[in-house]
DNA sequence: CGTACAATTGACGAGATTCAATCTTAGTGG
DNA sequence: CCACTAAGATTGAATCTCGTCAATTGTACG
């Protein structure tokens, strides 16, 4: 399987031996470049391979009540359709937000790998556990937070995930999202997202221009968002106590 | 591990050999009875065992922005804290809604079992995949649907999950939830939940009294909710084509 | 330099919240 | 068996957050 970012992520979450890492690296894969808006997998497709995001961003989206709802963003190192190994019918569009690069690995090859290295099964299960925790936090975000803390929470999450794979330092990151994308993810209208972002700017909490987002007052922002990064760390045990 | 409902669920999702089923059944466990409102696991606890819900309902909840947000309901056969095997620090309260019975299985015993029967690792991973799909649907529900379809969708989901374990037939089920519980799950106020339920009653879509919910016009209700049960089935492949 | 798309702004409306009161129901003790 | 109590369900009124509509401005790209 490709790419150091995935290995980085998995190592952050699980302990993998050198041979397991090598087996991952040795997986056959195909690389594909995507442009903004390209759809990787369509809703209804039957999938026979998994996708590893190598660079850029993907989003999972589906039209609900005539509204395009984004239910997940993916950053490099993520495997957005890992679940297709269990449930091959895809029920969302997976699409590139900004240009991106992906690698695809066939289910067949992946299953063989997991048979040979059971610890990898466990490690990938751990990936699913973290993805579930992210969804859970989105549920809370959409269910309980007003617009400002809701947007703040999403930005904190993205910043932390990008940091984990070395794509954000000092709170600065490249983010090719439009305000419409944010609106679709936060369950708000573009108009209201616009006003919310302006408010975040006015309070000097963020700086966002020409696809570069900078979190200016990280502590204050995380306070407003009630953000706690523990759910993104596979091993909070190391961060605690 | 205890209980036929879990086996039923796992069999619905994965193929398990007799010996694997027997190994599951043979796991040592402790049974506990809970009263309404009892907390199984507290936010912040370090968990050393997993919980299998045998009867009744559990809910996962946490206070977000001074609001109690429920991010999941669990029905018999579910393992609400399966993820604690990977991330032992629990970041939500898990509490009994109505009386319930649970069985606890130590992580140690479970890990040993998974070492002996790799197929069970895969099967439990599949459980996590389904739980993630449920979260994803909640994200969409909270992000995109107005109150009426939102409540309808939740009721359809619960009915389907209860059906899977034989606890709902003909759309009738025992449901010990208060309107406040629904409100916490749907991200709405109790007042608005009340009005929404009245509207569902007025349209003769549901009948709900003395803890018994009946879905009267299932097709119509699912249409309003845009509900599709595929995400709850581990093997949509069998339901399709 | 025009075109298309994203961002911004203002005015208005609707869905949902809040507050507060009342009604209903189930459980309790006398 | 019934009054008493507490929790849940219901109702009305006022309010507010956020959505919709529609127009305008800004910006990247050919």
Short mmCIF file of N, CA, C and O in Angstrom, two decimals, chain B residues 84-185:
data_model
loop_
_atom_site.label_atom_id
_atom_site.label_comp_id
_atom_site.label_asym_id
_atom_site.label_seq_id
_atom_site.Cartn_x
_atom_site.Cartn_y
_atom_site.Cartn_z
N UNK B 84 -13.76 0.42 22.99
CA UNK B 84 -12.86 0.57 24.14
C UNK B 84 -11.71 -0.43 24.08
O UNK B 84 -10.69 -0.25 24.73
N UNK B 85 -11.87 -1.45 23.26
CA UNK B 85 -10.80 -2.41 23.04
C UNK B 85 -9.60 -1.70 22.40
O UNK B 85 -8.45 -2.04 22.65
N UNK B 86 -9.91 -0.70 21.58
CA UNK B 86 -8.84 0.06 20.91
C UNK B 86 -8.48 1.33 21.68
O UNK B 86 -7.32 1.70 21.78
N UNK B 87 -9.49 2.02 22.16
CA UNK B 87 -9.28 3.28 22.86
C UNK B 87 -9.95 3.16 24.23
O UNK B 87 -11.15 3.40 24.35
N UNK B 88 -9.18 2.80 25.24
CA UNK B 88 -9.80 2.43 26.52
C UNK B 88 -10.44 3.59 27.29
O UNK B 88 -11.30 3.35 28.13
N UNK B 89 -10.01 4.81 27.02
CA UNK B 89 -10.61 5.93 27.74
C UNK B 89 -11.96 6.26 27.11
O UNK B 89 -12.06 6.56 25.93
N UNK B 90 -13.00 6.20 27.93
CA UNK B 90 -14.36 6.43 27.45
C UNK B 90 -14.67 7.92 27.51
O UNK B 90 -14.46 8.55 28.53
N UNK B 91 -15.18 8.46 26.41
CA UNK B 91 -15.42 9.90 26.45
C UNK B 91 -16.90 10.26 26.43
O UNK B 91 -17.26 11.38 26.08
N UNK B 92 -17.75 9.32 26.82
CA UNK B 92 -19.17 9.62 26.94
C UNK B 92 -19.75 8.87 28.12
O UNK B 92 -19.19 7.86 28.54
N UNK B 93 -20.87 9.33 28.62
CA UNK B 93 -21.63 8.52 29.55
C UNK B 93 -22.44 7.52 28.75
O UNK B 93 -23.01 7.86 27.71
N UNK B 94 -22.45 6.30 29.26
CA UNK B 94 -23.28 5.27 28.65
C UNK B 94 -24.34 4.97 29.67
O UNK B 94 -24.03 4.53 30.78
N UNK B 95 -25.59 5.27 29.34
CA UNK B 95 -26.56 5.07 30.41
C UNK B 95 -27.84 4.40 29.98
O UNK B 95 -28.23 4.41 28.81
N UNK B 96 -28.45 3.76 30.94
CA UNK B 96 -29.62 2.93 30.68
C UNK B 96 -30.85 3.81 30.50
O UNK B 96 -31.12 4.69 31.31
N UNK B 97 -31.57 3.59 29.44
CA UNK B 97 -32.82 4.29 29.20
C UNK B 97 -33.93 3.26 29.40
O UNK B 97 -34.09 2.36 28.59
N UNK B 98 -34.63 3.40 30.50
CA UNK B 98 -35.51 2.32 30.93
C UNK B 98 -34.65 1.25 31.58
O UNK B 98 -33.41 1.37 31.57
N UNK B 99 -35.25 0.22 32.15
CA UNK B 99 -34.46 -0.86 32.75
C UNK B 99 -33.77 -1.68 31.67
O UNK B 99 -34.26 -1.77 30.56
N UNK B 100 -32.61 -2.22 32.00
CA UNK B 100 -31.90 -3.02 31.00
C UNK B 100 -31.02 -4.06 31.69
O UNK B 100 -30.80 -4.00 32.90
N UNK B 101 -30.55 -4.98 30.88
CA UNK B 101 -29.63 -6.00 31.38
C UNK B 101 -28.41 -6.03 30.49
O UNK B 101 -28.54 -6.02 29.26
N UNK B 102 -27.25 -6.02 31.10
CA UNK B 102 -26.03 -6.07 30.30
C UNK B 102 -25.15 -7.22 30.76
O UNK B 102 -25.29 -7.74 31.86
N UNK B 103 -24.25 -7.62 29.88
CA UNK B 103 -23.21 -8.58 30.24
C UNK B 103 -21.88 -7.91 29.97
O UNK B 103 -21.74 -7.19 28.98
N UNK B 104 -20.93 -8.11 30.83
CA UNK B 104 -19.61 -7.53 30.59
C UNK B 104 -18.60 -8.64 30.36
O UNK B 104 -18.65 -9.69 31.02
N UNK B 105 -17.72 -8.39 29.40
CA UNK B 105 -16.68 -9.36 29.04
C UNK B 105 -15.35 -8.63 29.10
O UNK B 105 -15.21 -7.55 28.54
N UNK B 106 -14.39 -9.21 29.79
CA UNK B 106 -13.12 -8.50 29.96
C UNK B 106 -12.36 -8.40 28.65
O UNK B 106 -12.41 -9.30 27.80
N UNK B 107 -11.65 -7.30 28.49
CA UNK B 107 -10.81 -7.10 27.31
C UNK B 107 -9.81 -8.25 27.16
O UNK B 107 -9.54 -8.71 26.06
N UNK B 108 -9.29 -8.67 28.28
CA UNK B 108 -8.29 -9.73 28.26
C UNK B 108 -8.85 -10.99 27.61
O UNK B 108 -8.24 -11.55 26.69
N UNK B 109 -10.04 -11.40 28.08
CA UNK B 109 -10.65 -12.61 27.52
C UNK B 109 -10.99 -12.42 26.05
O UNK B 109 -10.80 -13.31 25.21
N UNK B 110 -11.48 -11.23 25.75
CA UNK B 110 -11.88 -10.95 24.37
C UNK B 110 -10.67 -10.97 23.44
O UNK B 110 -10.71 -11.54 22.33
N UNK B 111 -9.57 -10.37 23.88
CA UNK B 111 -8.36 -10.34 23.06
C UNK B 111 -7.85 -11.76 22.80
O UNK B 111 -7.41 -12.07 21.69
N UNK B 112 -7.92 -12.57 23.82
CA UNK B 112 -7.47 -13.95 23.66
C UNK B 112 -8.33 -14.66 22.61
O UNK B 112 -7.84 -15.34 21.73
N UNK B 113 -9.63 -14.44 22.71
CA UNK B 113 -10.56 -15.04 21.75
C UNK B 113 -10.23 -14.61 20.33
O UNK B 113 -10.23 -15.42 19.40
N UNK B 114 -9.95 -13.32 20.16
CA UNK B 114 -9.68 -12.80 18.82
C UNK B 114 -8.37 -13.35 18.27
O UNK B 114 -8.22 -13.52 17.06
N UNK B 115 -7.43 -13.62 19.18
CA UNK B 115 -6.18 -14.24 18.73
C UNK B 115 -6.46 -15.67 18.23
O UNK B 115 -5.93 -16.10 17.22
N UNK B 116 -7.32 -16.36 18.94
CA UNK B 116 -7.62 -17.75 18.58
C UNK B 116 -8.49 -17.87 17.33
O UNK B 116 -8.41 -18.83 16.59
N UNK B 117 -9.36 -16.88 17.14
CA UNK B 117 -10.29 -16.94 16.01
C UNK B 117 -10.26 -15.63 15.22
O UNK B 117 -11.09 -14.76 15.44
N UNK B 118 -9.31 -15.53 14.32
CA UNK B 118 -9.15 -14.29 13.55
C UNK B 118 -10.44 -13.86 12.85
O UNK B 118 -10.67 -12.67 12.67
N UNK B 119 -11.27 -14.81 12.47
CA UNK B 119 -12.51 -14.45 11.76
C UNK B 119 -13.41 -13.61 12.66
O UNK B 119 -14.20 -12.78 12.18
N UNK B 120 -13.29 -13.81 13.98
CA UNK B 120 -14.09 -13.01 14.89
C UNK B 120 -13.61 -11.56 14.94
O UNK B 120 -14.41 -10.63 15.09
N UNK B 121 -12.31 -11.36 14.79
CA UNK B 121 -11.79 -10.00 14.71
C UNK B 121 -12.46 -9.28 13.54
O UNK B 121 -12.96 -8.16 13.68
N UNK B 122 -12.47 -10.00 12.43
CA UNK B 122 -13.07 -9.42 11.23
C UNK B 122 -14.56 -9.14 11.44
O UNK B 122 -15.08 -8.09 11.05
N UNK B 123 -15.25 -10.07 12.09
CA UNK B 123 -16.69 -9.90 12.32
C UNK B 123 -16.96 -8.71 13.23
O UNK B 123 -17.89 -7.92 12.98
N UNK B 124 -16.17 -8.55 14.27
CA UNK B 124 -16.39 -7.43 15.18
C UNK B 124 -16.01 -6.10 14.53
O UNK B 124 -16.65 -5.07 14.76
N UNK B 125 -14.99 -6.14 13.71
CA UNK B 125 -14.66 -4.95 12.91
C UNK B 125 -15.89 -4.56 12.08
O UNK B 125 -16.27 -3.39 12.00
N UNK B 126 -16.54 -5.58 11.52
CA UNK B 126 -17.77 -5.33 10.76
C UNK B 126 -18.84 -4.66 11.60
O UNK B 126 -19.58 -3.80 11.11
N UNK B 127 -18.93 -5.03 12.86
CA UNK B 127 -19.86 -4.36 13.76
C UNK B 127 -19.53 -2.87 13.87
O UNK B 127 -20.42 -2.02 13.84
N UNK B 128 -18.26 -2.58 14.02
CA UNK B 128 -17.83 -1.18 14.10
C UNK B 128 -18.18 -0.44 12.81
O UNK B 128 -18.59 0.72 12.85
N UNK B 129 -18.02 -1.13 11.69
CA UNK B 129 -18.36 -0.52 10.39
C UNK B 129 -19.84 -0.13 10.37
O UNK B 129 -20.20 0.97 9.92
N UNK B 130 -20.69 -1.00 10.88
CA UNK B 130 -22.12 -0.69 10.88
C UNK B 130 -22.44 0.45 11.85
O UNK B 130 -23.22 1.35 11.54
N UNK B 131 -21.82 0.41 13.01
CA UNK B 131 -22.03 1.51 13.95
C UNK B 131 -21.62 2.83 13.31
O UNK B 131 -22.29 3.85 13.48
N UNK B 132 -20.52 2.82 12.57
CA UNK B 132 -20.08 4.04 11.89
C UNK B 132 -21.11 4.50 10.87
O UNK B 132 -21.38 5.69 10.74
N UNK B 133 -21.71 3.53 10.18
CA UNK B 133 -22.72 3.88 9.18
C UNK B 133 -23.93 4.52 9.87
O UNK B 133 -24.56 5.45 9.34
N UNK B 134 -24.24 4.05 11.06
CA UNK B 134 -25.36 4.63 11.81
C UNK B 134 -25.03 6.07 12.20
O UNK B 134 -25.84 6.98 12.01
N UNK B 135 -23.82 6.29 12.70
CA UNK B 135 -23.40 7.66 13.02
C UNK B 135 -23.51 8.56 11.80
O UNK B 135 -23.99 9.68 11.87
N UNK B 136 -23.05 8.03 10.68
CA UNK B 136 -23.06 8.80 9.44
C UNK B 136 -24.49 9.21 9.09
O UNK B 136 -24.75 10.35 8.71
N UNK B 137 -25.41 8.30 9.29
CA UNK B 137 -26.81 8.62 9.02
C UNK B 137 -27.36 9.63 10.02
O UNK B 137 -28.23 10.43 9.68
N UNK B 138 -26.86 9.60 11.22
CA UNK B 138 -27.27 10.62 12.18
C UNK B 138 -26.73 11.99 11.78
O UNK B 138 -27.40 13.00 11.93
N UNK B 139 -25.50 12.00 11.27
CA UNK B 139 -24.93 13.27 10.79
C UNK B 139 -25.84 13.86 9.73
O UNK B 139 -26.22 15.03 9.79
N UNK B 140 -26.23 13.03 8.79
CA UNK B 140 -27.10 13.50 7.71
C UNK B 140 -28.45 13.92 8.27
O UNK B 140 -29.03 14.93 7.84
N UNK B 141 -28.95 13.16 9.21
CA UNK B 141 -30.26 13.44 9.79
C UNK B 141 -30.25 14.81 10.48
O UNK B 141 -31.15 15.62 10.27
N UNK B 142 -29.21 15.04 11.27
CA UNK B 142 -29.13 16.29 12.02
C UNK B 142 -28.75 17.46 11.13
O UNK B 142 -29.20 18.58 11.36
N UNK B 143 -27.95 17.16 10.12
CA UNK B 143 -27.47 18.26 9.28
C UNK B 143 -28.47 18.71 8.25
O UNK B 143 -28.53 19.90 7.93
N UNK B 144 -29.30 17.81 7.75
CA UNK B 144 -30.09 18.15 6.58
C UNK B 144 -31.60 18.09 6.73
O UNK B 144 -32.32 18.71 5.95
N UNK B 145 -32.11 17.37 7.72
CA UNK B 145 -33.56 17.19 7.74
C UNK B 145 -34.25 18.13 8.73
O UNK B 145 -33.75 18.39 9.81
N UNK B 146 -35.44 18.56 8.35
CA UNK B 146 -36.29 19.34 9.24
C UNK B 146 -36.83 18.42 10.33
O UNK B 146 -36.69 17.20 10.25
N UNK B 147 -37.45 19.02 11.31
CA UNK B 147 -37.85 18.27 12.50
C UNK B 147 -38.66 17.01 12.19
O UNK B 147 -38.34 15.91 12.67
N UNK B 148 -39.71 17.14 11.39
CA UNK B 148 -40.60 16.00 11.16
C UNK B 148 -39.89 14.81 10.52
O UNK B 148 -39.90 13.71 11.07
N UNK B 149 -39.25 14.99 9.37
CA UNK B 149 -38.53 13.85 8.80
C UNK B 149 -37.39 13.37 9.69
O UNK B 149 -37.05 12.19 9.66
N UNK B 150 -36.84 14.26 10.46
CA UNK B 150 -35.73 13.87 11.33
C UNK B 150 -36.20 12.87 12.38
O UNK B 150 -35.60 11.82 12.58
N UNK B 151 -37.29 13.20 13.03
CA UNK B 151 -37.85 12.30 14.04
C UNK B 151 -38.30 11.00 13.38
O UNK B 151 -38.04 9.90 13.87
N UNK B 152 -38.94 11.14 12.23
CA UNK B 152 -39.41 9.95 11.51
C UNK B 152 -38.25 9.02 11.19
O UNK B 152 -38.35 7.80 11.33
N UNK B 153 -37.13 9.59 10.76
CA UNK B 153 -35.99 8.77 10.40
C UNK B 153 -35.46 8.00 11.61
O UNK B 153 -35.15 6.81 11.52
N UNK B 154 -35.38 8.68 12.72
CA UNK B 154 -34.90 8.02 13.94
C UNK B 154 -35.81 6.86 14.32
O UNK B 154 -35.34 5.76 14.66
N UNK B 155 -37.12 7.08 14.23
CA UNK B 155 -38.06 6.02 14.58
C UNK B 155 -37.93 4.83 13.62
O UNK B 155 -37.98 3.67 14.04
N UNK B 156 -37.77 5.12 12.34
CA UNK B 156 -37.59 4.04 11.37
C UNK B 156 -36.32 3.25 11.68
O UNK B 156 -36.32 2.01 11.61
N UNK B 157 -35.26 3.96 12.01
CA UNK B 157 -34.01 3.27 12.32
C UNK B 157 -34.18 2.36 13.52
O UNK B 157 -33.79 1.18 13.49
N UNK B 158 -34.76 2.88 14.58
CA UNK B 158 -34.95 2.07 15.79
C UNK B 158 -35.81 0.85 15.50
O UNK B 158 -35.50 -0.26 15.92
N UNK B 159 -36.89 1.06 14.76
CA UNK B 159 -37.78 -0.06 14.43
C UNK B 159 -37.02 -1.14 13.68
O UNK B 159 -37.15 -2.33 13.98
N UNK B 160 -36.22 -0.73 12.71
CA UNK B 160 -35.48 -1.71 11.91
C UNK B 160 -34.46 -2.47 12.75
O UNK B 160 -34.34 -3.69 12.65
N UNK B 161 -33.75 -1.74 13.60
CA UNK B 161 -32.75 -2.39 14.43
C UNK B 161 -33.42 -3.35 15.41
O UNK B 161 -32.88 -4.43 15.71
N UNK B 162 -34.56 -2.97 15.93
CA UNK B 162 -35.26 -3.86 16.87
C UNK B 162 -35.79 -5.08 16.15
O UNK B 162 -35.75 -6.20 16.66
N UNK B 163 -36.28 -4.88 14.94
CA UNK B 163 -36.74 -5.99 14.12
C UNK B 163 -35.64 -7.02 13.92
O UNK B 163 -35.87 -8.21 14.02
N UNK B 164 -34.43 -6.52 13.64
CA UNK B 164 -33.30 -7.41 13.39
C UNK B 164 -33.07 -8.40 14.53
O UNK B 164 -32.56 -9.49 14.32
N UNK B 165 -33.40 -7.98 15.75
CA UNK B 165 -33.18 -8.88 16.88
C UNK B 165 -34.51 -9.37 17.45
O UNK B 165 -34.60 -9.77 18.61
N UNK B 166 -35.55 -9.29 16.62
CA UNK B 166 -36.82 -9.88 16.99
C UNK B 166 -37.59 -9.15 18.08
O UNK B 166 -38.39 -9.74 18.78
N UNK B 167 -37.33 -7.85 18.21
CA UNK B 167 -38.02 -7.10 19.26
C UNK B 167 -39.05 -6.12 18.71
O UNK B 167 -39.54 -5.26 19.43
N UNK B 168 -39.34 -6.26 17.43
CA UNK B 168 -40.41 -5.45 16.85
C UNK B 168 -41.04 -6.27 15.74
O UNK B 168 -40.35 -6.81 14.89
N UNK B 169 -42.32 -6.41 15.78
CA UNK B 169 -42.99 -7.09 14.68
C UNK B 169 -44.25 -6.30 14.35
O UNK B 169 -44.88 -5.72 15.24
N UNK B 170 -44.55 -6.26 13.08
CA UNK B 170 -45.70 -5.47 12.66
C UNK B 170 -45.55 -4.00 13.01
O UNK B 170 -46.53 -3.30 13.19
N UNK B 171 -44.28 -3.55 13.10
CA UNK B 171 -44.06 -2.14 13.39
C UNK B 171 -44.34 -1.76 14.83
O UNK B 171 -44.26 -0.59 15.19
N UNK B 172 -44.62 -2.74 15.69
CA UNK B 172 -44.88 -2.43 17.10
C UNK B 172 -43.68 -2.79 17.96
O UNK B 172 -43.06 -3.83 17.76
N UNK B 173 -43.37 -1.91 18.89
CA UNK B 173 -42.23 -2.19 19.77
C UNK B 173 -42.40 -1.47 21.09
O UNK B 173 -43.13 -0.48 21.19
N UNK B 174 -41.71 -2.01 22.09
CA UNK B 174 -41.69 -1.35 23.38
C UNK B 174 -40.55 -0.35 23.39
O UNK B 174 -39.40 -0.71 23.10
N UNK B 175 -40.86 0.89 23.72
CA UNK B 175 -39.85 1.94 23.66
C UNK B 175 -39.99 2.83 24.90
O UNK B 175 -40.93 3.61 25.01
N UNK B 176 -39.06 2.71 25.85
CA UNK B 176 -39.19 3.44 27.11
C UNK B 176 -38.64 4.85 27.06
O UNK B 176 -38.29 5.41 28.09
N UNK B 177 -38.53 5.43 25.87
CA UNK B 177 -37.95 6.77 25.75
C UNK B 177 -38.95 7.85 26.14
O UNK B 177 -40.13 7.75 25.84
N UNK B 178 -38.45 8.88 26.77
CA UNK B 178 -39.27 10.08 26.99
C UNK B 178 -39.09 11.00 25.78
O UNK B 178 -38.18 10.82 24.98
N UNK B 179 -39.97 11.98 25.71
CA UNK B 179 -39.82 12.95 24.62
C UNK B 179 -38.52 13.72 24.79
O UNK B 179 -37.91 14.17 23.82
N UNK B 180 -38.09 13.86 26.04
CA UNK B 180 -36.80 14.51 26.31
C UNK B 180 -35.64 13.72 25.71
O UNK B 180 -34.69 14.31 25.18
N UNK B 181 -35.71 12.41 25.77
CA UNK B 181 -34.66 11.58 25.17
C UNK B 181 -34.60 11.81 23.66
O UNK B 181 -33.53 11.99 23.08
N UNK B 182 -35.79 11.81 23.06
CA UNK B 182 -35.84 12.05 21.61
C UNK B 182 -35.25 13.41 21.27
O UNK B 182 -34.51 13.56 20.30
N UNK B 183 -35.62 14.40 22.09
CA UNK B 183 -35.12 15.75 21.86
C UNK B 183 -33.59 15.78 21.91
O UNK B 183 -32.95 16.36 21.04
N UNK B 184 -33.03 15.11 22.91
CA UNK B 184 -31.57 15.08 23.05
C UNK B 184 -30.91 14.38 21.87
O UNK B 184 -29.79 14.70 21.49
N UNK B 185 -31.58 13.39 21.31
CA UNK B 185 -31.01 12.67 20.18
C UNK B 185 -31.15 13.45 18.88
O UNK B 185 -30.27 13.42 18.02
#
